[in-house]
Amino acid sequence: MAALGEWHCEKRPFAKNESFARDNENVPENGCLSIIVLGASGDLAKKKTFPALFNLYRQGFLQSNEVHIFGYARTKISDDELRDRIRGYLPHGKDATEDVSNFLQLIKYVSGSYDDPEGFQALDKAISEHEMSKNSMEGSSRRLFYLALPPSVYPQVCKMIKNYSMNKSDLGGWTRIVVEKPFGRDLASAEELSSQIGELFEEPQIYRIDHYLGKELVQNLLVLRFANRFFLPLWNRDNIANVQIVFREDFGTEGRGGYFDQYGIIRDIIQNHLLQVLCLVAMEKPVSLKPEHIRDEKVKVLQSVLPIKDEEVVLGQYEGYRDDPTVPDNSNTPTFATAILHIHNERWEGVPFILKAGKALNSRKAEIRVQFKDVPGDIFKCQKQGRNEFVIRLQPSEAIYMKLTVKQPGLEMSTAQSELDLSYRQRYQGVVIPEAYERLILDTIKGDQQHFVRRDELKAAWEIFTPLLHRIDNGELKSLPYKPGSRGPAQADQLLERAGYVQTHGYIWIPPTLS
């Protein structure tokens, strides 16, 4: 990675081949690559992991002459049966038919239990046969294990990998594992899980994936903050009134009620996705773009967060959630939560960071909304129209826009709210924004841990939310009912108002249409 001062600023989007040529400079050439998807017959693997691998293959990041993909699960099916299950989640167009067919031929399936030495010995044998067929020297090959599995089986699976499926020696090759969230339910369970995995693998081998860190607009945060001069003097408590990081879905748990009820919206979204975004918004400038320097600054932010106060939390549960037969009738699990965090440091003292997430709401979006303070000495009498805001729309309709006050066209001196708008669909026509999982899997192959969660970072995140979660689990905080299709409990808007957020009335950002 280049140092910050050596960051290469492009004035136009890369074409696919250019992007590949540049990124692929860091990919080792010696030793073939084996990607092993554990839990290959599950939903996550079919809907996310395999489609991401296909897109990397189609763009040339995975070469058929050096990569092979292995699926491993308990289900007893053949290679072709697994391929048929995956096929339905890959592109169907005529131009994709040949690529899909060639990609599926790279996939081999091995069946076995997750605690069975024989199964992992059979897996190791299949991988070794592939490596020998590519004339890879023993120990020079690369093995990437993607655990698309429940966290409860991580320790036993990691133990099987360590004992039966590792590279036999080190001649430039490696073994890496990717683990999915949730990483535990609270601080104690997360630390236990980290210890169990940490006894088997070194930290540079462990990639704790949080797919929000792979989103295009999230990855743009460091560039926006540290490559643009005009943000530097503004990005502090002297100018910023509050920061909102919001995740909204317009549908409920959709048949996943029993699974969701074990975790709730805070464990599912806020403690990981939104907190990671908060770190990037609030962190200090790192020494360089090296992964450890960036992650050091993120940990400092987390360690500066003050304990969450009950009066600065609103929980909600949408009406009808308990109608799901897999959800207990007396469930208090929140499907909505707003929590205000305070960062105790020189830059952010007194600025509320509002984390808000919910299901079955009136819209679907994820965004970062930085609201600036009022202009002192308002000679235009326009404060009631709303404050300046810098908004990063993460999904859908990816965009970055600045909401500001301008003169209304005409003979009179009247003002109106408008925006400076960078909408990706309009500005970068024809450029396909990669899915988060594509980027993160490629980072894993390259050995770049910048967009993955380090162990001490995970611990600091759980230290923030564990006390609150235990109070919720013990019934000390109750979830308020709200109607599906609403904004959530009215008390949440009241909490935002008390925190100093000023809502703009009469202005709605509309994504521009392509002309």
Short mmCIF file of C-alpha atoms in Angstrom, two decimals:
data_model
loop_
_atom_site.label_atom_id
_atom_site.label_comp_id
_atom_site.label_asym_id
_atom_site.label_seq_id
_atom_site.Cartn_x
_atom_site.Cartn_y
_atom_site.Cartn_z
CA MET A 1 0.00 0.00 0.00
CA ALA A 2 1.14 3.54 -0.71
CA ALA A 3 1.54 6.05 2.06
CA LEU A 4 -1.08 8.77 2.33
CA GLY A 5 1.08 11.27 0.47
CA GLU A 6 1.52 8.76 -2.35
CA TRP A 7 -2.21 8.08 -2.86
CA HIS A 8 -2.93 8.03 -6.59
CA CYS A 9 -5.91 10.24 -7.49
CA GLU A 10 -7.71 9.17 -10.67
CA LYS A 11 -9.78 11.66 -12.63
CA ARG A 12 -11.93 9.04 -14.29
CA PRO A 13 -13.35 5.60 -13.42
CA PHE A 14 -11.28 2.57 -14.31
CA ALA A 15 -12.35 0.23 -17.02
CA LYS A 16 -12.52 -3.36 -15.78
CA ASN A 17 -9.22 -4.44 -17.32
CA GLU A 18 -7.38 -1.40 -15.99
CA SER A 19 -8.73 -2.02 -12.50
CA PHE A 20 -7.70 -5.64 -12.66
CA ALA A 21 -4.22 -4.85 -13.87
CA ARG A 22 -3.67 -2.37 -11.06
CA ASP A 23 -5.18 -4.37 -8.20
CA ASN A 24 -3.70 -7.64 -9.35
CA GLU A 25 -0.14 -6.35 -8.87
CA ASN A 26 -0.41 -7.40 -5.23
CA VAL A 27 -1.66 -10.92 -5.91
CA PRO A 28 1.08 -13.57 -5.58
CA GLU A 29 1.86 -15.42 -8.79
CA ASN A 30 3.45 -18.53 -7.30
CA GLY A 31 1.28 -21.36 -6.05
CA CYS A 32 -2.26 -22.14 -7.08
CA LEU A 33 -5.24 -20.83 -5.14
CA SER A 34 -7.86 -23.03 -3.49
CA ILE A 35 -11.00 -21.34 -2.15
CA ILE A 36 -12.95 -23.56 0.25
CA VAL A 37 -16.51 -22.55 1.11
CA LEU A 38 -17.63 -24.31 4.28
CA GLY A 39 -21.41 -24.38 4.56
CA ALA A 40 -21.59 -24.52 0.78
CA SER A 41 -25.20 -25.71 0.67
CA GLY A 42 -26.49 -22.86 2.88
CA ASP A 43 -28.21 -19.61 1.94
CA LEU A 44 -25.26 -17.31 2.60
CA ALA A 45 -22.98 -19.31 0.34
CA LYS A 46 -25.54 -19.55 -2.48
CA LYS A 47 -26.75 -15.94 -2.33
CA LYS A 48 -23.52 -14.08 -1.51
CA THR A 49 -20.29 -16.09 -1.52
CA PHE A 50 -20.56 -18.00 -4.80
CA PRO A 51 -22.01 -15.03 -6.77
CA ALA A 52 -19.14 -12.87 -5.49
CA LEU A 53 -16.62 -15.50 -6.59
CA PHE A 54 -18.30 -15.68 -10.00
CA ASN A 55 -18.03 -11.91 -10.48
CA LEU A 56 -14.35 -11.99 -9.53
CA TYR A 57 -13.84 -14.83 -12.00
CA ARG A 58 -15.72 -13.03 -14.76
CA GLN A 59 -13.64 -9.87 -14.31
CA GLY A 60 -10.38 -11.80 -14.45
CA PHE A 61 -9.41 -11.64 -10.78
CA LEU A 62 -9.68 -15.42 -10.48
CA GLN A 63 -7.91 -17.26 -13.29
CA SER A 64 -9.21 -20.71 -14.24
CA ASN A 65 -5.65 -21.99 -14.69
CA GLU A 66 -4.72 -21.32 -11.06
CA VAL A 67 -7.89 -21.35 -8.94
CA HIS A 68 -10.21 -24.12 -7.84
CA ILE A 69 -13.25 -23.80 -5.59
CA PHE A 70 -14.30 -26.46 -3.09
CA GLY A 71 -17.64 -26.65 -1.36
CA TYR A 72 -17.89 -28.47 1.96
CA ALA A 73 -21.05 -29.23 3.93
CA ARG A 74 -22.91 -32.06 5.66
CA THR A 75 -25.46 -32.43 2.86
CA LYS A 76 -24.75 -35.50 0.76
CA ILE A 77 -24.94 -34.23 -2.83
CA SER A 78 -22.81 -34.56 -5.95
CA ASP A 79 -20.66 -31.90 -7.64
CA ASP A 80 -23.36 -31.35 -10.27
CA GLU A 81 -26.12 -31.04 -7.69
CA LEU A 82 -24.21 -28.27 -5.90
CA ARG A 83 -23.55 -26.55 -9.23
CA ASP A 84 -27.25 -26.68 -10.07
CA ARG A 85 -28.13 -25.12 -6.71
CA ILE A 86 -25.67 -22.28 -7.29
CA ARG A 87 -26.65 -21.72 -10.94
CA GLY A 88 -29.96 -20.10 -10.02
CA TYR A 89 -28.15 -17.28 -8.17
CA LEU A 90 -25.81 -16.42 -11.06
CA PRO A 91 -26.59 -14.18 -14.09
CA HIS A 92 -28.97 -15.68 -16.66
CA GLY A 93 -28.31 -13.56 -19.77
CA LYS A 94 -27.01 -15.01 -23.02
CA ASP A 95 -23.71 -13.17 -22.63
CA ALA A 96 -23.16 -14.88 -19.27
CA THR A 97 -23.98 -18.47 -20.23
CA GLU A 98 -20.45 -19.51 -21.19
CA ASP A 99 -18.87 -17.76 -18.21
CA VAL A 100 -21.35 -19.40 -15.82
CA SER A 101 -20.68 -22.83 -17.29
CA ASN A 102 -16.89 -22.43 -17.10
CA PHE A 103 -17.09 -21.08 -13.55
CA LEU A 104 -19.24 -23.93 -12.29
CA GLN A 105 -16.74 -26.44 -13.63
CA LEU A 106 -14.19 -25.00 -11.20
CA ILE A 107 -16.35 -26.14 -8.26
CA LYS A 108 -15.90 -29.50 -6.56
CA TYR A 109 -17.96 -30.72 -3.60
CA VAL A 110 -16.84 -32.70 -0.55
CA SER A 111 -19.36 -33.89 2.03
CA GLY A 112 -18.54 -34.30 5.71
CA SER A 113 -19.34 -33.24 9.26
CA TYR A 114 -17.84 -30.14 10.80
CA ASP A 115 -16.28 -32.12 13.65
CA ASP A 116 -15.21 -35.17 11.64
CA PRO A 117 -11.48 -35.70 10.93
CA GLU A 118 -12.29 -38.03 8.02
CA GLY A 119 -14.29 -35.33 6.27
CA PHE A 120 -11.48 -32.78 6.53
CA GLN A 121 -8.90 -35.37 5.53
CA ALA A 122 -10.97 -36.04 2.41
CA LEU A 123 -11.16 -32.29 1.81
CA ASP A 124 -7.39 -31.96 2.20
CA LYS A 125 -6.87 -34.82 -0.24
CA ALA A 126 -9.09 -33.14 -2.85
CA ILE A 127 -7.25 -29.82 -2.40
CA SER A 128 -3.83 -31.51 -2.61
CA GLU A 129 -4.82 -33.30 -5.83
CA HIS A 130 -5.72 -29.94 -7.36
CA GLU A 131 -2.45 -28.41 -6.19
CA MET A 132 -0.42 -31.27 -7.64
CA SER A 133 -2.29 -31.00 -10.94
CA LYS A 134 -1.11 -27.38 -11.13
CA ASN A 135 2.48 -28.39 -10.35
CA SER A 136 2.49 -26.33 -7.16
CA MET A 137 5.33 -27.06 -4.78
CA GLU A 138 4.12 -28.34 -1.44
CA GLY A 139 3.64 -25.36 0.86
CA SER A 140 3.65 -22.78 -1.93
CA SER A 141 -0.07 -22.95 -2.58
CA ARG A 142 -2.71 -20.64 -1.12
CA ARG A 143 -5.73 -21.90 0.79
CA LEU A 144 -8.62 -19.60 1.66
CA PHE A 145 -11.31 -21.06 3.94
CA TYR A 146 -14.59 -19.12 3.93
CA LEU A 147 -16.76 -20.09 6.91
CA ALA A 148 -20.34 -19.47 5.73
CA LEU A 149 -21.47 -21.12 8.96
CA PRO A 150 -23.08 -20.31 12.32
CA PRO A 151 -20.47 -18.95 14.78
CA SER A 152 -21.24 -21.81 17.18
CA VAL A 153 -19.27 -24.21 14.96
CA TYR A 154 -16.31 -21.88 14.27
CA PRO A 155 -14.04 -23.36 17.00
CA GLN A 156 -14.49 -26.99 15.96
CA VAL A 157 -14.20 -26.18 12.25
CA CYS A 158 -11.04 -24.14 12.83
CA LYS A 159 -9.59 -27.01 14.83
CA MET A 160 -10.30 -29.42 11.96
CA ILE A 161 -8.71 -27.03 9.44
CA LYS A 162 -5.65 -26.57 11.64
CA ASN A 163 -5.16 -30.30 12.19
CA TYR A 164 -6.06 -31.74 8.79
CA SER A 165 -6.30 -29.14 5.99
CA MET A 166 -3.43 -26.65 6.38
CA ASN A 167 -0.51 -26.14 4.02
CA LYS A 168 2.16 -28.63 4.96
CA SER A 169 5.04 -26.14 4.98
CA ASP A 170 5.74 -22.51 4.24
CA LEU A 171 7.31 -21.83 0.87
CA GLY A 172 5.49 -18.58 0.19
CA GLY A 173 2.00 -20.03 0.45
CA TRP A 174 -0.58 -19.37 3.14
CA THR A 175 -3.75 -20.51 4.87
CA ARG A 176 -6.37 -17.86 5.74
CA ILE A 177 -9.84 -18.09 7.22
CA VAL A 178 -12.79 -15.75 6.76
CA VAL A 179 -15.41 -15.70 9.53
CA GLU A 180 -18.84 -14.04 9.33
CA LYS A 181 -20.67 -12.07 11.99
CA PRO A 182 -22.11 -12.31 14.56
CA PHE A 183 -18.87 -12.68 16.50
CA GLY A 184 -20.56 -13.66 19.76
CA ARG A 185 -23.58 -12.24 21.61
CA ASP A 186 -21.73 -10.05 24.09
CA LEU A 187 -18.22 -9.27 25.32
CA ALA A 188 -17.70 -12.58 27.16
CA SER A 189 -18.86 -14.82 24.30
CA ALA A 190 -16.93 -12.78 21.72
CA GLU A 191 -13.75 -13.00 23.80
CA GLU A 192 -14.23 -16.75 24.25
CA LEU A 193 -14.69 -17.18 20.49
CA SER A 194 -11.65 -15.01 19.76
CA SER A 195 -9.54 -17.01 22.23
CA GLN A 196 -10.59 -20.35 20.75
CA ILE A 197 -9.78 -19.25 17.19
CA GLY A 198 -6.68 -17.33 18.34
CA GLU A 199 -5.17 -20.49 19.82
CA LEU A 200 -5.26 -22.06 16.36
CA PHE A 201 -4.45 -19.19 13.99
CA GLU A 202 -2.36 -16.03 14.11
CA GLU A 203 -4.19 -12.69 13.79
CA PRO A 204 -2.83 -12.07 10.22
CA GLN A 205 -4.55 -15.31 9.16
CA ILE A 206 -7.99 -14.33 10.52
CA TYR A 207 -10.34 -12.15 8.46
CA ARG A 208 -13.47 -11.12 10.40
CA ILE A 209 -15.73 -9.93 7.64
CA ASP A 210 -18.17 -7.05 8.01
CA HIS A 211 -19.60 -6.52 4.55
CA TYR A 212 -20.41 -2.85 5.26
CA LEU A 213 -16.67 -2.17 5.15
CA GLY A 214 -16.70 -3.37 1.53
CA LYS A 215 -19.37 -0.94 0.35
CA GLU A 216 -18.17 1.61 -2.20
CA LEU A 217 -19.36 4.68 -0.32
CA VAL A 218 -18.00 3.43 3.00
CA GLN A 219 -14.62 2.91 1.36
CA ASN A 220 -14.86 6.45 0.00
CA LEU A 221 -14.97 7.91 3.52
CA LEU A 222 -11.22 8.02 4.04
CA VAL A 223 -10.67 9.68 0.67
CA LEU A 224 -13.39 12.26 1.25
CA ARG A 225 -12.11 13.15 4.70
CA PHE A 226 -8.36 13.18 4.15
CA ALA A 227 -7.92 14.06 0.44
CA ASN A 228 -10.12 17.19 0.44
CA ARG A 229 -8.80 20.33 2.13
CA PHE A 230 -12.12 22.01 2.83
CA PHE A 231 -13.28 19.18 5.11
CA LEU A 232 -10.26 19.38 7.41
CA PRO A 233 -11.21 22.57 9.32
CA LEU A 234 -14.94 21.72 9.35
CA TRP A 235 -14.81 18.15 10.68
CA ASN A 236 -15.04 18.82 14.41
CA ARG A 237 -17.23 19.89 17.33
CA ASP A 238 -16.88 23.60 16.45
CA ASN A 239 -18.88 23.17 13.25
CA ILE A 240 -20.81 19.89 13.45
CA ALA A 241 -24.01 19.73 15.50
CA ASN A 242 -24.66 15.99 15.25
CA VAL A 243 -24.00 12.91 13.13
CA GLN A 244 -26.62 10.33 12.17
CA ILE A 245 -25.78 6.87 10.85
CA VAL A 246 -29.00 5.24 9.70
CA PHE A 247 -30.10 1.84 8.45
CA ARG A 248 -33.74 1.41 7.43
CA GLU A 249 -35.56 -1.53 5.84
CA ASP A 250 -39.12 -1.43 4.57
CA PHE A 251 -39.74 -5.13 5.27
CA GLY A 252 -39.83 -7.24 8.42
CA THR A 253 -38.03 -10.42 9.36
CA GLU A 254 -39.68 -12.29 6.45
CA GLY A 255 -39.57 -15.83 7.83
CA ARG A 256 -36.30 -15.28 9.73
CA GLY A 257 -38.10 -14.31 12.93
CA GLY A 258 -36.81 -17.21 15.01
CA TYR A 259 -33.19 -16.53 14.02
CA PHE A 260 -33.53 -12.73 14.35
CA ASP A 261 -35.14 -13.05 17.78
CA GLN A 262 -31.92 -14.53 19.16
CA TYR A 263 -30.02 -11.35 18.29
CA GLY A 264 -32.22 -8.29 17.70
CA ILE A 265 -31.46 -5.16 15.70
CA ILE A 266 -28.59 -3.94 17.91
CA ARG A 267 -26.56 -7.14 17.60
CA ASP A 268 -27.58 -7.60 13.96
CA ILE A 269 -26.86 -4.09 12.63
CA ILE A 270 -25.82 -1.41 15.12
CA GLN A 271 -23.02 -3.05 17.13
CA ASN A 272 -21.15 -4.02 13.96
CA HIS A 273 -22.16 -2.29 10.69
CA LEU A 274 -23.11 1.13 12.02
CA LEU A 275 -20.36 1.21 14.63
CA GLN A 276 -17.76 0.45 11.95
CA VAL A 277 -19.07 3.38 9.90
CA LEU A 278 -18.91 5.60 13.00
CA CYS A 279 -15.21 4.74 13.37
CA LEU A 280 -14.46 5.90 9.83
CA VAL A 281 -16.44 9.11 10.30
CA ALA A 282 -14.79 9.97 13.63
CA MET A 283 -11.24 8.61 13.41
CA GLU A 284 -8.11 10.75 13.21
CA LYS A 285 -5.91 10.75 10.12
CA PRO A 286 -3.79 7.59 10.11
CA VAL A 287 -0.03 7.67 9.64
CA SER A 288 -0.46 5.81 6.33
CA LEU A 289 -2.92 3.60 4.50
CA LYS A 290 -1.35 0.45 5.95
CA PRO A 291 -4.11 -1.70 7.48
CA GLU A 292 -2.66 -1.61 10.99
CA HIS A 293 -2.38 2.18 11.01
CA ILE A 294 -6.02 2.55 9.97
CA ARG A 295 -7.24 -0.03 12.46
CA ASP A 296 -5.21 1.59 15.25
CA GLU A 297 -7.15 4.83 14.73
CA LYS A 298 -10.50 3.00 14.68
CA VAL A 299 -9.71 1.34 18.01
CA LYS A 300 -8.88 4.74 19.54
CA VAL A 301 -12.36 5.98 18.58
CA LEU A 302 -14.08 2.97 20.15
CA GLN A 303 -12.07 3.31 23.34
CA SER A 304 -13.17 6.97 23.59
CA VAL A 305 -16.92 6.19 23.50
CA LEU A 306 -18.65 6.88 26.82
CA PRO A 307 -21.09 4.37 28.39
CA ILE A 308 -24.55 4.51 26.77
CA LYS A 309 -27.27 6.03 28.95
CA ASP A 310 -30.72 4.37 29.07
CA GLU A 311 -32.43 7.74 28.55
CA GLU A 312 -30.56 8.08 25.24
CA VAL A 313 -31.94 4.82 23.84
CA VAL A 314 -35.32 4.11 22.25
CA LEU A 315 -36.27 0.52 21.39
CA GLY A 316 -39.15 -0.58 19.19
CA GLN A 317 -40.84 -3.72 17.92
CA TYR A 318 -43.20 -3.56 14.94
CA GLU A 319 -46.75 -4.74 15.38
CA GLY A 320 -47.14 -8.24 13.95
CA TYR A 321 -43.56 -9.32 14.67
CA ARG A 322 -44.74 -11.87 17.25
CA ASP A 323 -47.24 -13.34 14.76
CA ASP A 324 -44.33 -15.32 13.35
CA PRO A 325 -44.74 -18.82 14.90
CA THR A 326 -40.97 -19.02 15.45
CA VAL A 327 -41.01 -15.89 17.67
CA PRO A 328 -41.94 -16.24 21.38
CA ASP A 329 -45.24 -14.60 22.35
CA ASN A 330 -43.53 -12.54 25.06
CA SER A 331 -40.52 -11.49 22.98
CA ASN A 332 -38.95 -8.14 23.90
CA THR A 333 -36.43 -8.33 21.07
CA PRO A 334 -36.11 -4.91 19.38
CA THR A 335 -36.65 -4.65 15.64
CA PHE A 336 -35.88 -0.92 15.92
CA ALA A 337 -33.36 0.99 17.99
CA THR A 338 -31.99 4.50 18.24
CA ALA A 339 -28.96 5.03 20.48
CA ILE A 340 -26.90 8.15 21.05
CA LEU A 341 -23.15 7.70 21.49
CA HIS A 342 -20.73 10.32 22.78
CA ILE A 343 -17.02 10.35 21.96
CA HIS A 344 -14.90 11.78 24.73
CA ASN A 345 -12.01 13.41 22.89
CA GLU A 346 -10.85 16.81 21.70
CA ARG A 347 -12.46 16.59 18.24
CA TRP A 348 -15.90 15.29 19.19
CA GLU A 349 -16.66 16.33 22.77
CA GLY A 350 -20.36 17.31 22.92
CA VAL A 351 -21.32 16.03 19.45
CA PRO A 352 -24.02 13.32 19.59
CA PHE A 353 -23.53 10.37 17.24
CA ILE A 354 -27.00 8.98 16.56
CA LEU A 355 -27.11 5.33 15.46
CA LYS A 356 -30.52 4.28 14.18
CA ALA A 357 -31.66 1.01 12.62
CA GLY A 358 -35.02 -0.61 12.08
CA LYS A 359 -37.13 -3.07 10.15
CA ALA A 360 -40.63 -2.66 8.66
CA LEU A 361 -40.20 1.10 8.32
CA ASN A 362 -41.49 3.53 5.70
CA SER A 363 -38.40 3.43 3.48
CA ARG A 364 -35.26 1.46 2.68
CA LYS A 365 -31.96 3.26 2.92
CA ALA A 366 -28.61 3.41 4.65
CA GLU A 367 -26.88 6.75 4.99
CA ILE A 368 -24.53 8.97 6.98
CA ARG A 369 -25.95 12.43 7.71
CA VAL A 370 -23.58 15.06 9.13
CA GLN A 371 -25.57 18.10 10.27
CA PHE A 372 -23.70 21.37 10.73
CA LYS A 373 -24.47 24.06 13.26
CA ASP A 374 -26.56 27.15 12.50
CA VAL A 375 -24.91 30.08 10.76
CA PRO A 376 -24.23 32.76 13.40
CA GLY A 377 -25.81 36.14 12.63
CA ASP A 378 -28.44 34.84 10.20
CA ILE A 379 -29.09 37.95 8.07
CA PHE A 380 -31.30 36.04 5.61
CA LYS A 381 -33.66 34.72 8.29
CA CYS A 382 -33.46 31.28 6.72
CA GLN A 383 -32.61 29.06 9.68
CA LYS A 384 -36.13 27.66 9.79
CA GLN A 385 -35.55 26.17 6.32
CA GLY A 386 -32.94 23.81 7.71
CA ARG A 387 -29.24 23.42 8.40
CA ASN A 388 -26.41 22.54 6.08
CA GLU A 389 -25.97 18.78 5.86
CA PHE A 390 -23.38 16.53 4.26
CA VAL A 391 -25.03 13.24 3.32
CA ILE A 392 -23.46 10.01 2.11
CA ARG A 393 -26.14 7.68 0.77
CA LEU A 394 -24.75 4.14 1.08
CA GLN A 395 -27.73 2.35 -0.47
CA PRO A 396 -29.79 2.39 -2.60
CA SER A 397 -29.01 5.08 -5.23
CA GLU A 398 -25.44 5.62 -4.02
CA ALA A 399 -24.71 9.34 -3.76
CA ILE A 400 -22.84 12.07 -1.91
CA TYR A 401 -24.60 15.39 -1.59
CA MET A 402 -24.30 18.62 0.35
CA LYS A 403 -27.57 20.23 1.41
CA LEU A 404 -27.20 24.00 1.51
CA THR A 405 -29.15 27.25 1.30
CA VAL A 406 -29.18 29.17 -2.02
CA LYS A 407 -30.99 32.15 -3.49
CA GLN A 408 -34.33 31.29 -5.06
CA PRO A 409 -34.16 32.29 -8.77
CA GLY A 410 -36.18 35.43 -9.41
CA LEU A 411 -36.31 39.14 -8.67
CA GLU A 412 -36.81 38.81 -4.93
CA MET A 413 -34.08 38.01 -2.38
CA SER A 414 -35.58 34.79 -1.05
CA THR A 415 -33.78 31.60 -0.09
CA ALA A 416 -34.39 27.89 -0.62
CA GLN A 417 -32.80 24.54 0.22
CA SER A 418 -30.91 22.85 -2.60
CA GLU A 419 -27.93 20.51 -2.97
CA LEU A 420 -24.57 19.91 -4.57
CA ASP A 421 -25.01 16.37 -5.80
CA LEU A 422 -22.67 13.55 -6.79
CA SER A 423 -25.00 10.72 -7.71
CA TYR A 424 -23.00 7.70 -8.78
CA ARG A 425 -25.51 6.37 -11.29
CA GLN A 426 -25.40 9.67 -13.18
CA ARG A 427 -21.71 10.55 -12.78
CA TYR A 428 -20.30 7.06 -13.38
CA GLN A 429 -22.55 5.75 -16.13
CA GLY A 430 -21.53 2.31 -17.31
CA VAL A 431 -19.30 1.65 -14.29
CA VAL A 432 -20.52 -1.31 -12.27
CA ILE A 433 -20.10 -0.76 -8.55
CA PRO A 434 -18.76 -4.04 -7.14
CA GLU A 435 -20.63 -5.88 -4.43
CA ALA A 436 -19.07 -5.66 -0.97
CA TYR A 437 -18.35 -9.39 -0.82
CA GLU A 438 -16.38 -9.26 -4.09
CA ARG A 439 -14.09 -6.57 -2.76
CA LEU A 440 -13.57 -8.23 0.62
CA ILE A 441 -12.83 -11.67 -0.80
CA LEU A 442 -10.30 -10.07 -3.15
CA ASP A 443 -8.74 -8.24 -0.21
CA THR A 444 -8.43 -11.56 1.60
CA ILE A 445 -6.60 -13.10 -1.36
CA LYS A 446 -4.28 -10.09 -1.48
CA GLY A 447 -3.67 -10.25 2.28
CA ASP A 448 -5.06 -6.75 2.90
CA GLN A 449 -6.78 -6.61 6.31
CA GLN A 450 -7.69 -2.91 6.16
CA HIS A 451 -11.42 -3.61 5.79
CA PHE A 452 -11.61 -6.38 8.36
CA VAL A 453 -12.17 -6.25 12.11
CA ARG A 454 -9.16 -6.78 14.36
CA ARG A 455 -9.52 -8.65 17.66
CA ASP A 456 -8.99 -5.63 19.92
CA GLU A 457 -11.39 -3.65 17.74
CA LEU A 458 -14.04 -6.33 18.19
CA LYS A 459 -13.48 -6.33 21.95
CA ALA A 460 -13.81 -2.53 22.17
CA ALA A 461 -17.06 -2.62 20.16
CA TRP A 462 -18.61 -5.20 22.48
CA GLU A 463 -17.48 -3.24 25.55
CA ILE A 464 -19.66 -0.35 24.34
CA PHE A 465 -22.87 -2.32 23.82
CA THR A 466 -22.72 -5.29 26.20
CA PRO A 467 -24.06 -3.46 29.30
CA LEU A 468 -27.01 -2.09 27.29
CA LEU A 469 -27.73 -5.48 25.71
CA HIS A 470 -27.73 -7.20 29.10
CA ARG A 471 -30.24 -4.66 30.41
CA ILE A 472 -32.46 -5.34 27.39
CA ASP A 473 -32.10 -9.12 27.80
CA ASN A 474 -33.07 -8.77 31.48
CA GLY A 475 -36.20 -6.83 30.56
CA GLU A 476 -35.03 -3.56 32.12
CA LEU A 477 -35.61 -1.72 28.83
CA LYS A 478 -38.82 -2.41 26.91
CA SER A 479 -39.45 -2.31 23.17
CA LEU A 480 -42.20 0.12 22.20
CA PRO A 481 -44.74 -0.97 19.58
CA TYR A 482 -44.81 0.79 16.21
CA LYS A 483 -46.85 0.31 13.06
CA PRO A 484 -45.22 -1.33 10.03
CA GLY A 485 -44.57 1.27 7.36
CA SER A 486 -44.07 4.07 9.88
CA ARG A 487 -40.93 5.98 10.94
CA GLY A 488 -40.75 3.84 14.09
CA PRO A 489 -41.75 4.86 17.62
CA ALA A 490 -42.54 8.57 17.97
CA GLN A 491 -40.24 8.63 21.01
CA ALA A 492 -37.27 8.12 18.66
CA ASP A 493 -37.97 11.41 16.87
CA GLN A 494 -38.35 13.11 20.25
CA LEU A 495 -34.96 11.72 21.30
CA LEU A 496 -33.35 13.14 18.14
CA GLU A 497 -34.90 16.52 18.84
CA ARG A 498 -33.51 16.49 22.39
CA ALA A 499 -30.10 15.58 20.97
CA GLY A 500 -30.19 18.74 18.85
CA TYR A 501 -31.07 17.33 15.44
CA VAL A 502 -33.09 19.82 13.38
CA GLN A 503 -35.29 18.17 10.77
CA THR A 504 -35.68 19.92 7.42
CA HIS A 505 -39.31 20.38 6.42
CA GLY A 506 -40.39 20.87 2.83
CA TYR A 507 -37.18 19.51 1.29
CA ILE A 508 -36.67 16.00 -0.08
CA TRP A 509 -33.57 14.85 -1.92
CA ILE A 510 -34.57 13.21 -5.22
CA PRO A 511 -31.95 11.09 -7.01
CA PRO A 512 -31.35 12.61 -10.46
CA THR A 513 -32.52 10.66 -13.47
CA LEU A 514 -30.32 9.81 -16.42
CA SER A 515 -30.95 12.08 -19.39
#
